Coordinates of C-alpha atoms in Angstrom, one line a residue:
X273 CA -35.6 5.6 52.6
X274 CA -32.4 7.5 52.6
X275 CA -30.4 7.1 49.2
X276 CA -26.6 5.5 49.8
X277 CA -25.1 8.6 49.1
X278 CA -27.2 10.3 51.9
X279 CA -26.2 7.7 54.5
X280 CA -22.7 7.3 53.6
X281 CA -22.7 11.8 54.5
X282 CA -24.3 11.3 57.6
X283 CA -21.6 8.5 58.6
X284 CA -19.0 10.5 57.4
X285 CA -20.4 14.2 59.0
X286 CA -21.1 12.5 62.4
X287 CA -17.6 10.9 62.2
X288 CA -15.5 14.1 61.3
X289 CA -17.8 16.0 64.0
X290 CA -17.2 13.7 66.8
X291 CA -13.5 13.1 66.2
X292 CA -13.3 16.5 67.4
X293 CA -15.6 16.4 69.8
X294 CA -17.6 18.6 68.2
X295 CA -20.8 20.3 70.5
X296 CA -23.4 22.8 69.6
X297 CA -23.3 25.6 71.0
X298 CA -26.2 27.1 74.0
X299 CA -27.4 23.4 73.9
X300 CA -24.0 21.2 74.4
X301 CA -25.2 18.1 71.7
X302 CA -23.6 16.5 69.5
X303 CA -22.8 18.3 66.8
X304 CA -24.5 16.6 64.3
X305 CA -27.5 17.6 65.6
X306 CA -27.4 20.9 63.0
X307 CA -26.5 19.3 59.4
X308 CA -29.0 17.0 60.4
X309 CA -31.4 19.7 60.6
X310 CA -30.2 21.2 58.2
X311 CA -30.7 18.2 55.5
X312 CA -33.9 17.9 56.5
X313 CA -35.0 21.3 56.1
X314 CA -33.9 21.0 51.9
X315 CA -35.6 17.3 52.2
X316 CA -38.4 20.0 52.3
X317 CA -38.3 21.6 49.3
X318 CA -37.3 20.3 46.1
X319 CA -33.7 18.7 45.7
X320 CA -31.3 16.5 44.9
X321 CA -29.5 13.3 46.7
X322 CA -25.9 15.6 46.0
X323 CA -28.2 18.2 48.0
X324 CA -28.8 15.9 51.2
X325 CA -25.2 14.5 51.3
X326 CA -24.1 18.7 51.3
X327 CA -26.5 19.6 53.3
X328 CA -24.9 17.0 56.0
X329 CA -20.9 17.6 54.8
X330 CA -21.8 21.4 54.9
X331 CA -19.2 22.3 57.7
X332 CA -17.2 19.4 57.6
X333 CA -14.2 21.4 55.7
X334 CA -14.5 24.1 57.8
X335 CA -14.8 22.3 61.5
X336 CA -13.0 20.0 61.5
X337 CA -9.2 18.4 59.4
X338 CA -11.1 17.0 56.5
X339 CA -10.5 18.9 52.8
X340 CA -12.3 19.6 50.7
X341 CA -10.3 17.1 48.1
X342 CA -12.0 14.3 50.3
X343 CA -15.0 15.2 49.7
X344 CA -14.3 14.5 46.2
X345 CA -13.0 11.5 46.8
X346 CA -15.5 9.9 49.1
X347 CA -18.6 11.8 47.6
X348 CA -18.0 13.3 44.2
X349 CA -17.4 16.3 42.4
X350 CA -20.9 17.4 42.7
X351 CA -21.0 17.1 46.1
X352 CA -17.8 18.5 46.6
X353 CA -18.5 21.9 44.8
X354 CA -21.4 22.4 46.6
X355 CA -19.3 21.5 50.5
X356 CA -17.2 23.9 48.9
X357 CA -20.1 26.9 48.5
X358 CA -20.7 26.7 51.8
X359 CA -17.6 26.8 53.6
X360 CA -16.5 29.9 54.6
X361 CA -13.3 31.6 52.3
X362 CA -12.5 34.0 54.8
X363 CA -9.5 33.4 57.6
X364 CA -8.7 35.3 60.9
X365 CA -6.1 37.1 59.0
X366 CA -8.5 38.7 56.6
X367 CA -9.0 41.3 59.4
X368 CA -12.4 41.9 62.1
X369 CA -15.7 40.4 61.6
X370 CA -17.3 42.6 59.5
X371 CA -14.3 42.4 57.4
X372 CA -14.0 38.2 57.2
X373 CA -18.2 38.0 56.6
X374 CA -17.9 40.6 53.3
X375 CA -16.2 38.2 52.2
X376 CA -18.0 35.5 52.4
X377 CA -20.5 37.1 51.8
X378 CA -19.2 37.7 48.1
X379 CA -18.3 34.0 47.6
X380 CA -21.8 33.0 48.9
X381 CA -23.0 36.0 45.8
X382 CA -21.5 34.0 43.9
X383 CA -22.5 30.9 44.7
X384 CA -24.9 28.3 42.6
X385 CA -28.6 27.7 43.5
X386 CA -28.5 24.3 44.6
X387 CA -26.2 25.6 47.0
X388 CA -28.3 28.8 48.4
X389 CA -30.8 26.9 49.3
X390 CA -28.6 24.4 51.7
X391 CA -27.4 27.8 52.6
X392 CA -30.7 29.6 53.8
X393 CA -32.1 25.4 55.5
X394 CA -28.6 26.6 56.9
X395 CA -29.4 29.8 58.3
X396 CA -32.7 28.5 59.0
X397 CA -31.3 26.3 61.4
X398 CA -28.9 28.5 63.1
X399 CA -31.6 31.4 63.3
X400 CA -33.8 29.3 65.2
X401 CA -31.1 28.1 68.4
X402 CA -29.5 31.8 68.5
X403 CA -32.4 33.6 69.1
X404 CA -33.3 31.6 71.6
X405 CA -30.2 30.9 73.6
X406 CA -28.3 34.2 73.1
X407 CA -30.7 37.6 72.0
X408 CA -27.6 39.3 72.5
X409 CA -25.5 38.1 69.2
X410 CA -29.2 37.3 67.5
X411 CA -29.1 41.6 66.9
X412 CA -26.1 40.7 65.5
X413 CA -26.5 37.5 63.3
X414 CA -29.9 39.3 62.1
X415 CA -27.6 42.1 60.1
X416 CA -25.2 39.8 58.3
X417 CA -28.2 37.4 57.5
X418 CA -30.2 40.2 56.0
X419 CA -27.2 41.2 54.7
X420 CA -26.6 37.6 52.9
X421 CA -30.8 36.8 52.3
X422 CA -29.6 40.3 49.5
X423 CA -27.5 37.1 47.3
X424 CA -29.4 33.8 48.7
X425 CA -32.1 35.2 46.2
X426 CA -32.2 32.9 43.6
X427 CA -32.0 29.7 46.4
X428 CA -35.3 28.4 47.4
X429 CA -37.9 30.9 47.2
X430 CA -39.8 28.7 50.2
X431 CA -36.7 28.9 52.7
X432 CA -36.3 32.3 51.6
X433 CA -39.4 33.7 52.5
X434 CA -39.0 30.9 56.1
X435 CA -35.8 32.6 56.9
X436 CA -36.7 36.6 55.4
X437 CA -39.8 36.1 58.1
X438 CA -37.1 34.5 60.9
X439 CA -35.6 38.7 60.9
X440 CA -38.5 39.7 60.3
X441 CA -38.3 41.5 57.5
X442 CA -40.6 42.4 55.2
X443 CA -41.7 40.5 52.0

């Protein structure tokens, strides 16, 4: 049975993504299907209630008007810190995609193991969609993901292996 924290995070994330009518690229499904999939992947490995809540909320600050301060007010410091580590820090003025991804990679490299575990779950779910629906972009995303995997080794080992296998990386 989901904890109260998890239930509130799922409902909050659903409302936030619905408030901007955010849809999943390629499938046009309500966006919450992605955070839900990420939370379910995290649930399959050692986790805390705060990690599940952060999995539901991981794209809220990046994609909607919600702020980290609002996440902290609603869900506490631990969840807010995890969401902060999962939120891209780059902005368009940081340069081209490669420059922005490099900045985000450095941010992710400094993240704690719990955030890296959630990031691995995010990569696993995103890969399933991108590989299936956009083989052209998959070639770009795969290279970025391999770079990310190098800094995510402190995350859950089972998820790291799953993510690496999706890239046909030697383990």
